[in-house]
PDB file of C-alpha atoms in Angstrom:
ATOM      1  CA  MET A   1       2.105 -27.246  18.788  1.00 85.00           C
ATOM      2  CA  THR A   2       4.295 -24.262  20.551  1.00 89.00           C
ATOM      3  CA  TRP A   3       5.965 -21.592  18.127  1.00 92.00           C
ATOM      4  CA  HIS A   4       8.654 -19.341  19.040  1.00 91.00           C
ATOM      5  CA  SER A   5       9.747 -15.902  17.403  1.00 92.00           C
ATOM      6  CA  LEU A   6      12.577 -16.466  15.149  1.00 90.00           C
ATOM      7  CA  THR A   7      13.207 -12.648  15.311  1.00 88.00           C
ATOM      8  CA  ASP A   8      13.142 -12.815  19.427  1.00 90.00           C
ATOM      9  CA  PRO A   9      13.957 -16.205  20.878  1.00 92.00           C
ATOM     10  CA  PRO A  10      14.409 -17.516  23.733  1.00 92.00           C
ATOM     11  CA  ASP A  11      17.873 -17.987  24.737  1.00 94.00           C
ATOM     12  CA  TRP A  12      18.176 -21.365  24.240  1.00 95.00           C
ATOM     13  CA  ALA A  13      16.145 -21.088  20.790  1.00 92.00           C
ATOM     14  CA  ALA A  14      18.951 -18.453  19.171  1.00 92.00           C
ATOM     15  CA  PRO A  15      21.318 -20.426  17.717  1.00 94.00           C
ATOM     16  CA  TYR A  16      18.662 -22.767  15.915  1.00 92.00           C
ATOM     17  CA  THR A  17      17.003 -18.970  14.580  1.00 89.00           C
ATOM     18  CA  ARG A  18      20.441 -17.947  13.611  1.00 89.00           C
ATOM     19  CA  ALA A  19      20.890 -21.459  11.035  1.00 92.00           C
ATOM     20  CA  CYS A  20      16.701 -20.537   9.256  1.00 89.00           C
ATOM     21  CA  GLN A  21      16.810 -19.908   6.416  1.00 88.00           C
ATOM     22  CA  ASN A  22      13.577 -17.879   4.637  1.00 86.00           C
ATOM     23  CA  ILE A  23      13.158 -18.173   0.821  1.00 89.00           C
ATOM     24  CA  HIS A  24      10.370 -16.419  -0.381  1.00 89.00           C
ATOM     25  CA  THR A  25       8.066 -16.828   3.450  1.00 90.00           C
ATOM     26  CA  PHE A  26       9.403 -15.073   6.860  1.00 90.00           C
ATOM     27  CA  PRO A  27       7.221 -17.537   9.513  1.00 93.00           C
ATOM     28  CA  VAL A  28       5.639 -14.716  12.718  1.00 93.00           C
ATOM     29  CA  LEU A  29       3.746 -14.867  15.488  1.00 94.00           C
ATOM     30  CA  ILE A  30       0.264 -14.879  15.508  1.00 93.00           C
ATOM     31  CA  GLY A  31      -3.063 -13.565  17.882  1.00 91.00           C
ATOM     32  CA  GLU A  32      -2.771 -12.336  21.409  1.00 90.00           C
ATOM     33  CA  ALA A  33       0.604 -10.771  21.615  1.00 88.00           C
ATOM     34  CA  GLY A  34       3.012 -13.523  23.369  1.00 89.00           C
ATOM     35  CA  GLY A  35       1.198 -16.246  22.879  1.00 91.00           C
ATOM     36  CA  HIS A  36       3.262 -18.837  21.211  1.00 91.00           C
ATOM     37  CA  ASP A  37       0.336 -20.707  19.845  1.00 91.00           C
ATOM     38  CA  GLY A  38       0.361 -19.438  15.835  1.00 93.00           C
ATOM     39  CA  MET A  39       2.331 -19.022  13.380  1.00 93.00           C
ATOM     40  CA  LEU A  40       1.429 -16.890   9.905  1.00 92.00           C
ATOM     41  CA  SER A  41       4.654 -18.076   6.834  1.00 91.00           C
ATOM     42  CA  SER A  42       3.344 -14.399   5.656  1.00 88.00           C
ATOM     43  CA  PRO A  43       4.990 -13.343   1.628  1.00 86.00           C
ATOM     44  CA  ILE A  44       6.255 -10.627   3.663  1.00 82.00           C
ATOM     45  CA  LEU A  45       8.951  -9.065   6.074  1.00 82.00           C
ATOM     46  CA  LEU A  46       6.594  -8.387   9.148  1.00 84.00           C
ATOM     47  CA  TYR A  47       7.312  -8.770  13.020  1.00 86.00           C
ATOM     48  CA  ASP A  48       5.979 -10.862  15.910  1.00 92.00           C
ATOM     49  CA  TYR A  49       1.938 -10.603  16.845  1.00 89.00           C
ATOM     50  CA  PRO A  50       1.019  -8.048  12.952  1.00 85.00           C
ATOM     51  CA  ASP A  51      -2.355  -6.378  13.184  1.00 78.00           C
ATOM     52  CA  ILE A  52      -3.881  -3.162  11.352  1.00 72.00           C
ATOM     53  CA  ALA A  53      -1.907   0.250  11.424  1.00 70.00           C
ATOM     54  CA  PRO A  54      -5.048   2.579  13.261  1.00 72.00           C
ATOM     55  CA  GLU A  55      -3.969   5.054   9.999  1.00 70.00           C
ATOM     56  CA  SER A  56      -5.501   2.258   8.209  1.00 69.00           C
ATOM     57  CA  PRO A  57      -8.981   3.662   7.000  1.00 68.00           C
ATOM     58  CA  GLY A  58     -10.668  -1.010   7.504  1.00 67.00           C
ATOM     59  CA  ASP A  59      -9.630  -3.645   5.260  1.00 67.00           C
ATOM     60  CA  LEU A  60      -8.240  -2.479   1.939  1.00 70.00           C
ATOM     61  CA  HIS A  61      -6.277  -5.093  -0.289  1.00 64.00           C
ATOM     62  CA  ASP A  62      -4.111  -8.134   2.085  1.00 60.00           C
ATOM     63  CA  ALA A  63      -5.359  -6.081   5.667  1.00 55.00           C
ATOM     64  CA  THR A  64      -1.276  -5.739   6.678  1.00 57.00           C
ATOM     65  CA  GLU A  65       0.167  -1.830   6.680  1.00 60.00           C
ATOM     66  CA  ILE A  66       1.129  -2.301   3.072  1.00 74.00           C
ATOM     67  CA  ASP A  67      -1.749  -0.287   2.290  1.00 78.00           C
ATOM     68  CA  GLU A  68      -0.131   2.494   0.646  1.00 81.00           C
ATOM     69  CA  ILE A  69       2.224   0.686  -1.467  1.00 83.00           C
ATOM     70  CA  LEU A  70      -0.996  -1.295  -2.958  1.00 85.00           C
ATOM     71  CA  SER A  71      -2.735   1.510  -2.743  1.00 87.00           C
ATOM     72  CA  LEU A  72      -0.933   3.976  -5.176  1.00 89.00           C
ATOM     73  CA  ARG A  73      -0.497   0.643  -7.428  1.00 92.00           C
ATOM     74  CA  THR A  74      -4.298   0.637  -7.482  1.00 92.00           C
ATOM     75  CA  LEU A  75      -4.716   4.198  -8.139  1.00 93.00           C
ATOM     76  CA  THR A  76      -2.304   3.898 -11.051  1.00 95.00           C
ATOM     77  CA  LEU A  77      -4.361   1.198 -13.357  1.00 96.00           C
ATOM     78  CA  THR A  78      -5.650   2.296 -16.275  1.00 97.00           C
ATOM     79  CA  GLU A  79      -9.116   2.490 -16.810  1.00 97.00           C
ATOM     80  CA  ALA A  80      -9.548  -1.214 -18.568  1.00 97.00           C
ATOM     81  CA  GLU A  81      -7.461  -1.944 -15.882  1.00 97.00           C
ATOM     82  CA  LYS A  82     -10.032  -1.384 -13.228  1.00 96.00           C
ATOM     83  CA  ARG A  83     -12.993  -2.925 -14.849  1.00 96.00           C
ATOM     84  CA  GLU A  84     -10.957  -6.268 -15.645  1.00 97.00           C
ATOM     85  CA  ALA A  85     -10.270  -5.888 -11.628  1.00 94.00           C
ATOM     86  CA  ARG A  86     -14.111  -5.348 -11.118  1.00 95.00           C
ATOM     87  CA  ALA A  87     -15.322  -7.790 -12.889  1.00 97.00           C
ATOM     88  CA  THR A  88     -13.652 -10.910 -11.007  1.00 94.00           C
ATOM     89  CA  ASP A  89     -14.848 -10.891  -7.772  1.00 92.00           C
ATOM     90  CA  PRO A  90     -17.225  -8.218  -5.938  1.00 93.00           C
ATOM     91  CA  ARG A  91     -14.306  -7.917  -3.952  1.00 89.00           C
ATOM     92  CA  ALA A  92     -12.097  -7.030  -5.532  1.00 90.00           C
ATOM     93  CA  ALA A  93     -14.559  -4.501  -6.887  1.00 94.00           C
ATOM     94  CA  ALA A  94     -15.170  -2.778  -3.373  1.00 91.00           C
ATOM     95  CA  ILE A  95     -11.588  -2.691  -2.698  1.00 89.00           C
ATOM     96  CA  VAL A  96     -10.841  -0.768  -6.183  1.00 93.00           C
ATOM     97  CA  ASP A  97     -13.838   1.473  -5.715  1.00 94.00           C
ATOM     98  CA  ARG A  98     -12.702   1.780  -1.970  1.00 90.00           C
ATOM     99  CA  VAL A  99      -9.686   3.830  -2.993  1.00 91.00           C
ATOM    100  CA  GLU A 100     -10.252   5.736  -5.878  1.00 93.00           C
ATOM    101  CA  GLY A 101     -13.621   7.540  -3.590  1.00 92.00           C
ATOM    102  CA  MET A 102     -10.542   7.861  -0.380  1.00 89.00           C
ATOM    103  CA  PRO A 103     -10.118  11.348  -0.051  1.00 90.00           C
ATOM    104  CA  GLN A 104      -6.361  12.768   0.147  1.00 89.00           C
ATOM    105  CA  GLU A 105      -5.576  13.320   3.040  1.00 87.00           C
ATOM    106  CA  VAL A 106      -6.777   9.201   3.828  1.00 83.00           C
ATOM    107  CA  LEU A 107      -4.557   8.137   1.307  1.00 83.00           C
ATOM    108  CA  ALA A 108      -1.542  10.627   3.239  1.00 83.00           C
ATOM    109  CA  ARG A 109      -2.108   8.873   7.206  1.00 79.00           C
ATOM    110  CA  LEU A 110      -1.708   6.057   5.500  1.00 77.00           C
ATOM    111  CA  HIS A 111       2.333   6.387   5.079  1.00 75.00           C
ATOM    112  CA  GLY A 112       3.314   5.419   8.454  1.00 69.00           C
ATOM    113  CA  ALA A 113       3.851   7.060  11.281  1.00 66.00           C
ATOM    114  CA  VAL A 114       6.554   6.974  14.543  1.00 66.00           C
ATOM    115  CA  ARG A 115       5.878   4.563  16.881  1.00 63.00           C
ATOM    116  CA  SER A 116       8.097   4.863  19.645  1.00 64.00           C
ATOM    117  CA  LEU A 117      11.737   6.993  19.262  1.00 63.00           C
ATOM    118  CA  ARG A 118      13.059   4.331  21.761  1.00 66.00           C
ATOM    119  CA  PRO A 119      14.996   0.836  20.093  1.00 65.00           C
ATOM    120  CA  HIS A 120      13.216  -2.220  20.230  1.00 59.00           C
ATOM    121  CA  GLN A 121      13.470  -3.994  23.719  1.00 61.00           C
ATOM    122  CA  THR A 122      13.844  -7.822  22.664  1.00 60.00           C
ATOM    123  CA  ARG A 123      13.894 -10.504  25.814  1.00 62.00           C
ATOM    124  CA  SER A 124      17.771 -10.571  25.855  1.00 57.00           C
ATOM    125  CA  GLY A 125      18.961  -7.170  24.539  1.00 57.00           C
ATOM    126  CA  THR A 126      18.216  -4.777  22.937  1.00 52.00           C
ATOM    127  CA  LEU A 127      18.041  -4.206  18.621  1.00 52.00           C
ATOM    128  CA  GLU A 128      20.111  -1.428  17.777  1.00 45.00           C
ATOM    129  CA  GLY A 129      20.585   0.449  14.790  1.00 44.00           C
ATOM    130  CA  GLY A 130      22.272   3.684  13.517  1.00 41.00           C
ATOM    131  CA  ARG A 131      24.562   4.183  10.082  1.00 40.00           C
ATOM    132  CA  ASP A 132      27.754   2.159  10.837  1.00 40.00           C
ATOM    133  CA  GLY A 133      26.671  -0.757   9.570  1.00 41.00           C
ATOM    134  CA  SER A 134      24.908  -1.744  13.191  1.00 42.00           C
ATOM    135  CA  ALA A 135      20.771  -2.286  11.675  1.00 43.00           C
ATOM    136  CA  GLY A 136      19.661  -5.441  13.374  1.00 43.00           C
ATOM    137  CA  ARG A 137      22.349  -6.310  15.219  1.00 43.00           C
ATOM    138  CA  ARG A 138      21.751  -7.828  18.459  1.00 44.00           C
ATOM    139  CA  ARG A 139      23.526  -6.145  22.028  1.00 43.00           C
ATOM    140  CA  THR A 140      23.324  -7.883  24.923  1.00 46.00           C
ATOM    141  CA  PRO A 141      23.910  -5.650  27.873  1.00 48.00           C
ATOM    142  CA  GLU A 142      27.598  -6.842  28.080  1.00 48.00           C
ATOM    143  CA  THR A 143      28.007  -5.945  24.822  1.00 45.00           C
TER     144      THR A 143
END
């Protein structure tokens, strides 16, 4: 089976992808960048070919780039909630322990990083964004 990107489809597929509605799930391409043999139906918004951010200190919550928010949320648990989480299974216990022992500088690094100051290049143009409400609008070389 061959999958195509919903965010950067081939020209022939663009009308079909625009007609798609994502209800509680967001399909993204996975595997080697440029490959079309894997698709993940993600419960959170991700870009195609997601990977673990280099800032991540390792396998935390769900191995995505939302480690910061989940780590902060874990730190807000009461001691009773932490005990309950640890008792559910060894992986949950390891996550709570790892987050509690995380140095401030590691937690600060999870906040994010600028990967590029250039607009994202797509197959059929550039995705542009701005204060004029054009965020995510596809611009082709003709427009």
